[in-house]
GROMACS .gro file of C-alpha atoms in nm:
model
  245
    1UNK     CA    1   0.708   8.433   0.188
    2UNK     CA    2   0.482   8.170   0.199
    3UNK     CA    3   0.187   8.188   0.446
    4UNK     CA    4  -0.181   7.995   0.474
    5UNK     CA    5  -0.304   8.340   0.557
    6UNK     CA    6  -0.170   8.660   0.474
    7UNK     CA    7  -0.167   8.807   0.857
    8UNK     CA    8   0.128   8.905   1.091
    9UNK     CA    9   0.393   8.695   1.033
   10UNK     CA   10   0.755   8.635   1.120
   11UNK     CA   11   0.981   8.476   0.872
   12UNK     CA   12   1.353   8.320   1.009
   13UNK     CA   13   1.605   8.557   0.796
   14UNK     CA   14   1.804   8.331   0.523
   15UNK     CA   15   2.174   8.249   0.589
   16UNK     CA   16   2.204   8.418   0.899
   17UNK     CA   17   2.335   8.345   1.257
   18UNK     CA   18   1.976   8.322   1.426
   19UNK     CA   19   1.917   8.120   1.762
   20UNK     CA   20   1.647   7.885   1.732
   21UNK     CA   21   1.570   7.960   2.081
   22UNK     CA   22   1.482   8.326   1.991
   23UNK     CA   23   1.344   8.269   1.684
   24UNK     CA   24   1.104   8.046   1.821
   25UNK     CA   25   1.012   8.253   2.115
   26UNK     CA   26   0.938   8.544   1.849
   27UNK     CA   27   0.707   8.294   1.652
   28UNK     CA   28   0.515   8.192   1.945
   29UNK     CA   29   0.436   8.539   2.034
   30UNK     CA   30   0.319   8.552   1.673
   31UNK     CA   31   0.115   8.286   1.715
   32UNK     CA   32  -0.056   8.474   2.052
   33UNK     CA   33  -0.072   8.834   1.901
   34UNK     CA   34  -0.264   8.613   1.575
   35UNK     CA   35  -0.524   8.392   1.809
   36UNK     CA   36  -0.557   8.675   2.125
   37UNK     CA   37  -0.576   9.022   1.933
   38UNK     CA   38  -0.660   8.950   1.587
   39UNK     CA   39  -0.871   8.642   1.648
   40UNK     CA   40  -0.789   8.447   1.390
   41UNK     CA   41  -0.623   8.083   1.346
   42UNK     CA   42  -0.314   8.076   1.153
   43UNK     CA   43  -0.435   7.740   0.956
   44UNK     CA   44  -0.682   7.538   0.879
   45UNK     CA   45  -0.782   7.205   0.693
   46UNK     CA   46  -0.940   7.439   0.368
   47UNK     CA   47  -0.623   7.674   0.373
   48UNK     CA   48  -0.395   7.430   0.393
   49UNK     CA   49  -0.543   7.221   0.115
   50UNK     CA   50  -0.555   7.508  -0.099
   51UNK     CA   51  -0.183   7.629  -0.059
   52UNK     CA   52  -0.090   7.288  -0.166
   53UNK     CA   53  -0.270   7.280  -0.464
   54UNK     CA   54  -0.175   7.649  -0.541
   55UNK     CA   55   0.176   7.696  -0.482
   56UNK     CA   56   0.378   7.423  -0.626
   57UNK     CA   57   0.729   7.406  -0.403
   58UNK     CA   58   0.485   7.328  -0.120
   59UNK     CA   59   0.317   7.045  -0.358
   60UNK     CA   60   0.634   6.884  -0.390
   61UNK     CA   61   0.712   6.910  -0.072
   62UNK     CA   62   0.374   6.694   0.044
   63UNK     CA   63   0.438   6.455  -0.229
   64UNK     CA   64   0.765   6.383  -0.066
   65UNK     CA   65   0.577   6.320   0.276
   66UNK     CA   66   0.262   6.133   0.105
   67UNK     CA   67   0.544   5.878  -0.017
   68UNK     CA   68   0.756   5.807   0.307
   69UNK     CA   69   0.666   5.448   0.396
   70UNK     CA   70   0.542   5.538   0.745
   71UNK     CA   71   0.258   5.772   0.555
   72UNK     CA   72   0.157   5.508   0.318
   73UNK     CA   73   0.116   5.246   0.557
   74UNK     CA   74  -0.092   5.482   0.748
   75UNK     CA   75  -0.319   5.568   0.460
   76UNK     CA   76  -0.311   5.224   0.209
   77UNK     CA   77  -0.548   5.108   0.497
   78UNK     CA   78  -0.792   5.255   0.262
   79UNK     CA   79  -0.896   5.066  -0.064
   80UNK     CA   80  -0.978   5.380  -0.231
   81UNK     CA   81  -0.617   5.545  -0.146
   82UNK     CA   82  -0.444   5.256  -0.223
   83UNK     CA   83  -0.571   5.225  -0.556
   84UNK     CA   84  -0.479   5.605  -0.639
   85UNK     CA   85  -0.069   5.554  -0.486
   86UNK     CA   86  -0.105   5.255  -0.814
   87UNK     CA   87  -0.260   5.445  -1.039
   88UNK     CA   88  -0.011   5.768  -0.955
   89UNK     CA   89   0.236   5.527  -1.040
   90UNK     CA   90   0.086   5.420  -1.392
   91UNK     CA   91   0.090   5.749  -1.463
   92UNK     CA   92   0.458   5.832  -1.394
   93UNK     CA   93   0.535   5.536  -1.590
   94UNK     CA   94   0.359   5.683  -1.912
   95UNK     CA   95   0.497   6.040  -1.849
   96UNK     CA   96   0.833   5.890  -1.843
   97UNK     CA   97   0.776   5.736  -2.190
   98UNK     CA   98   0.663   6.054  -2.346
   99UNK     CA   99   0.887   6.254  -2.197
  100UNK     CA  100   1.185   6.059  -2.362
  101UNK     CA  101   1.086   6.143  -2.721
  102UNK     CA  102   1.044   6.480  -2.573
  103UNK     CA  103   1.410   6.542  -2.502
  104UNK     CA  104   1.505   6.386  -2.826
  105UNK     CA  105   1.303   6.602  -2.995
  106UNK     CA  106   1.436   6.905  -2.836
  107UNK     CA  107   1.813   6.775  -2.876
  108UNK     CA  108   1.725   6.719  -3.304
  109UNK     CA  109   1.537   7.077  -3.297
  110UNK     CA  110   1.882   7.218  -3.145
  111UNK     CA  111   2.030   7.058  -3.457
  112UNK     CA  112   1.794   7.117  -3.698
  113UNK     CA  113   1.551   7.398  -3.560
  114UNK     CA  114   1.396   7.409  -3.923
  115UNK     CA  115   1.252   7.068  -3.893
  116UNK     CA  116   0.892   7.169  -3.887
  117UNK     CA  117   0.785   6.822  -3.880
  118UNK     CA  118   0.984   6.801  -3.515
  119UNK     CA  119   0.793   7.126  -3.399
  120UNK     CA  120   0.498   6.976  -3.494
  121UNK     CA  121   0.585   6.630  -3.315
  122UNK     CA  122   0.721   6.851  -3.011
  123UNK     CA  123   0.393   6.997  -2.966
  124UNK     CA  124   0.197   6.702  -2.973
  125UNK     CA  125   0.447   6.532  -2.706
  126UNK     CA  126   0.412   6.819  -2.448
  127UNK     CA  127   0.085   6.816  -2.513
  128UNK     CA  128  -0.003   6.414  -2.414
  129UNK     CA  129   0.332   6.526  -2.127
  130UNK     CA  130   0.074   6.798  -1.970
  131UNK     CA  131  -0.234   6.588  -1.965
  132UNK     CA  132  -0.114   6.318  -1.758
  133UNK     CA  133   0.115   6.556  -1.548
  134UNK     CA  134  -0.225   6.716  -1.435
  135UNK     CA  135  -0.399   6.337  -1.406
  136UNK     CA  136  -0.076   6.274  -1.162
  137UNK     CA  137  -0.168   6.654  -0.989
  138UNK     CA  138  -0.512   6.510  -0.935
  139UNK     CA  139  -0.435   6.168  -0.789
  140UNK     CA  140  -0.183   6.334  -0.558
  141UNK     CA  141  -0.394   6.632  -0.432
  142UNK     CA  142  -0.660   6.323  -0.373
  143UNK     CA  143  -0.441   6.165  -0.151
  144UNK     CA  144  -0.294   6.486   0.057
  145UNK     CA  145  -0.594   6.569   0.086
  146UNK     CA  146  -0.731   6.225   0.301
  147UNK     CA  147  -0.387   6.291   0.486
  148UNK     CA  148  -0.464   6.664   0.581
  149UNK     CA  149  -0.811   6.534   0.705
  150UNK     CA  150  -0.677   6.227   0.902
  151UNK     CA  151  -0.415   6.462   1.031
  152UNK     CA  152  -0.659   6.758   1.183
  153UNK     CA  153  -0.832   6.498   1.336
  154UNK     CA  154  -0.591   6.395   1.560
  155UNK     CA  155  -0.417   6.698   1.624
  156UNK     CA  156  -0.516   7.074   1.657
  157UNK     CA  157  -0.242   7.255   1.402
  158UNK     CA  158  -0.500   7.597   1.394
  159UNK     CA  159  -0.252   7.782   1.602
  160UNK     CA  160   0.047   7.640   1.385
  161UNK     CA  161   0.164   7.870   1.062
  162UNK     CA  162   0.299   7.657   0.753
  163UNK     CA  163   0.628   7.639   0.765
  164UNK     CA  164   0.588   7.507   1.181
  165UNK     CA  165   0.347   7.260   1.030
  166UNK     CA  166   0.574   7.123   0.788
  167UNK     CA  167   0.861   7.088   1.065
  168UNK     CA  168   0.593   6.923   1.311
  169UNK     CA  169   0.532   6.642   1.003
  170UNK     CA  170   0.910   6.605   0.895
  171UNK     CA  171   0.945   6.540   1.285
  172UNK     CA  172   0.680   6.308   1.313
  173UNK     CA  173   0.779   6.089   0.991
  174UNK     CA  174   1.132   6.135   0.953
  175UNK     CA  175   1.168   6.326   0.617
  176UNK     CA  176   1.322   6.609   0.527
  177UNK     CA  177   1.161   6.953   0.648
  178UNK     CA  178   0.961   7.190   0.433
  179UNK     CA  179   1.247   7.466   0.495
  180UNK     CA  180   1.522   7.226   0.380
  181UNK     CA  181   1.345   7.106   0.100
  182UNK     CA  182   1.251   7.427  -0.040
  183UNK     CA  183   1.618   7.533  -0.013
  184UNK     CA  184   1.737   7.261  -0.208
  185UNK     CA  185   1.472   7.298  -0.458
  186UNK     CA  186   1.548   7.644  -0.532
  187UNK     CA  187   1.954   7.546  -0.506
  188UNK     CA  188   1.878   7.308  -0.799
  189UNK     CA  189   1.706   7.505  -0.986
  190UNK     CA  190   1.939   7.815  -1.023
  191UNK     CA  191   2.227   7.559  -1.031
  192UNK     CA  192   2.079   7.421  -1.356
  193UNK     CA  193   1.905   7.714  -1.526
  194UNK     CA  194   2.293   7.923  -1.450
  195UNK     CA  195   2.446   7.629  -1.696
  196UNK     CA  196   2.227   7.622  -1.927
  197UNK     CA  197   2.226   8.035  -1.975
  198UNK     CA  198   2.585   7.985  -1.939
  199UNK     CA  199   2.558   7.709  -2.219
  200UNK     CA  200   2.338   7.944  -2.464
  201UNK     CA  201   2.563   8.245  -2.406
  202UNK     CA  202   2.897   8.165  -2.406
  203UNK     CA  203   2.956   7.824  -2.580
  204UNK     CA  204   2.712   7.812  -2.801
  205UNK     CA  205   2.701   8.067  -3.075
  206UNK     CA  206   2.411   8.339  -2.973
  207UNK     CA  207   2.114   8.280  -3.123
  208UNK     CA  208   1.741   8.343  -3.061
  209UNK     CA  209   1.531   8.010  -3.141
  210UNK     CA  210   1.834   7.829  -2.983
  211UNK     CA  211   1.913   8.038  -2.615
  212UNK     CA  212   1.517   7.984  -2.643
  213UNK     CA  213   1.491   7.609  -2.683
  214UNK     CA  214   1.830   7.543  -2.439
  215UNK     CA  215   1.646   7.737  -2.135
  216UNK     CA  216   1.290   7.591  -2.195
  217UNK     CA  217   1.482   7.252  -2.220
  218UNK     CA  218   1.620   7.312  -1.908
  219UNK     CA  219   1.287   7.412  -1.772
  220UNK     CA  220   1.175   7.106  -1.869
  221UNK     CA  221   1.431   6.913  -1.709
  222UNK     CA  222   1.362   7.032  -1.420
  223UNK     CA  223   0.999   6.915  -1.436
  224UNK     CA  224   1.084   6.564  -1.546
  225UNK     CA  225   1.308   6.499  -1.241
  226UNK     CA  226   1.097   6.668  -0.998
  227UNK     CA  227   0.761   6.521  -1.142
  228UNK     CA  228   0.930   6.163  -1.222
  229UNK     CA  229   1.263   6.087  -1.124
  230UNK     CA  230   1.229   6.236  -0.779
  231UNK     CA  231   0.913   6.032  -0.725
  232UNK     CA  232   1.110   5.728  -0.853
  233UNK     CA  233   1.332   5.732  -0.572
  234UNK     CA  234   1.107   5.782  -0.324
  235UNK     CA  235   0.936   5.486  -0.451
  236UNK     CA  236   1.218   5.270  -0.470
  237UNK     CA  237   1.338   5.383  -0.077
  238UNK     CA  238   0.949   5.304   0.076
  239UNK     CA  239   0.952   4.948  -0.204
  240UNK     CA  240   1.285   4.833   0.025
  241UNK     CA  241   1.091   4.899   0.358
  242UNK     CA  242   0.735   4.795   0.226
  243UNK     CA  243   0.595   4.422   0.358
  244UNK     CA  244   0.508   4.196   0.060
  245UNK     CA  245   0.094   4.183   0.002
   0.00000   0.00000   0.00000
């Protein structure tokens, strides 16, 4: 489970017939037996920043807030902000050139896994793909970061674990919740890693290099849409609601 600090904690069981009512009377005594007897705050602006930038399915999950339109306008106020949402967006745009070369590379090395010219092109490819993936990281974690310090400042969220955080924000701007997401996220990603083992297994003759490349192209995959595509149509959905400059 994820938690901002590792103290007593209740976590709402998966798939099962639980009453919100109950479940949220159990938290809140949680939250009292956490701030009353152990003294402590369940969250604060320095843990929360740092669970962000440490455990990616909650990254993802404040990149889809940090991109609904109400957020932006909120933030873009700021010169400084504004110009990092444009130049998160240059970057994309370049990863989403390399990365096509990428998957044709990968599709020719499932052909022809003895071109060592391809490996060699590969390499360089994920290489450039990597560097501006972690320039995007940085501009992103830039601007959570302004919205996790405009957001403690208006509201008290110490006695608040993460997961009641994330509900209180997909409340407050109308997105999808940090629960939800992280259940789709992890539906996705055994949906398409299952087809491609599938794939490697039983249509495709077994063999090492190739079950290798098919799964780490499927890895890879999954890191284009959720570091591009994803970010693509959030873009598009706050461009349609956006007021012209």
């Amino acid at each position: 489970m994820r938690q901002i600090n590792k103290y007593v904690t209740i976590k709402k069981p998966q798939n099962c017939c639980v009453d919100n009512t109950i479940y949220n009377n159990m938290m809140h005594m949680n939250n009292i037996i956490n701030k009353n007897f152990l003294n402590i705050d369940l969250s604060s602006p320095k843990a929360l920043k740092e669970t962000i930038k440490n455990d990616s399915d909650v990254f993802f999950w404040f990149l889809v807030l940090i991109l609904n339109d109400r957020v932006r306008e909120k933030l873009e106020s700021s010169q400084g902000i504004k110009r990092k949402y444009k130049k998160l967006f240059t970057y994309i745009n370049i990863l989403f050139l390399i990365s096509i070369p990428s998957l044709f590379s990968c599709a020719r090395l499932y052909i022809f896994h003895e071109s060592l010219r391809t490996w060699i092109f590969l390499c360089l490819l994920l290489s450039l793909y990597f560097f501006f993936k972690k320039q995007i990281r940085v501009a992103l974690l830039t601007i959570v970061n302004e919205f996790i310090d405009t957001a403690y400042k208006e509201r008290s969220f110490e006695n608040l674990s993460l997961y009641q955080i994330g509900e209180f924000f997909a409340s407050e701007y109308k997105t999808i919740s940090l629960v939800e997401f992280l259940n789709k996220r992890l539906s996705l990603q055994a949906t398409v890693l299952f087809i491609a083992f599938f794939f490697a297994t039983f249509i495709h003759p077994i063999n090492f290099i190739t079950t290798v490349l098919i799964m780490a192209a499927a890895l890879f995959i999954l890191d284009i849409y959720f570091t591009i595509i994803h970010i693509w149509v959030l873009q598009f959905k706050t461009n349609n609601l956006q007021r012209p400059e």
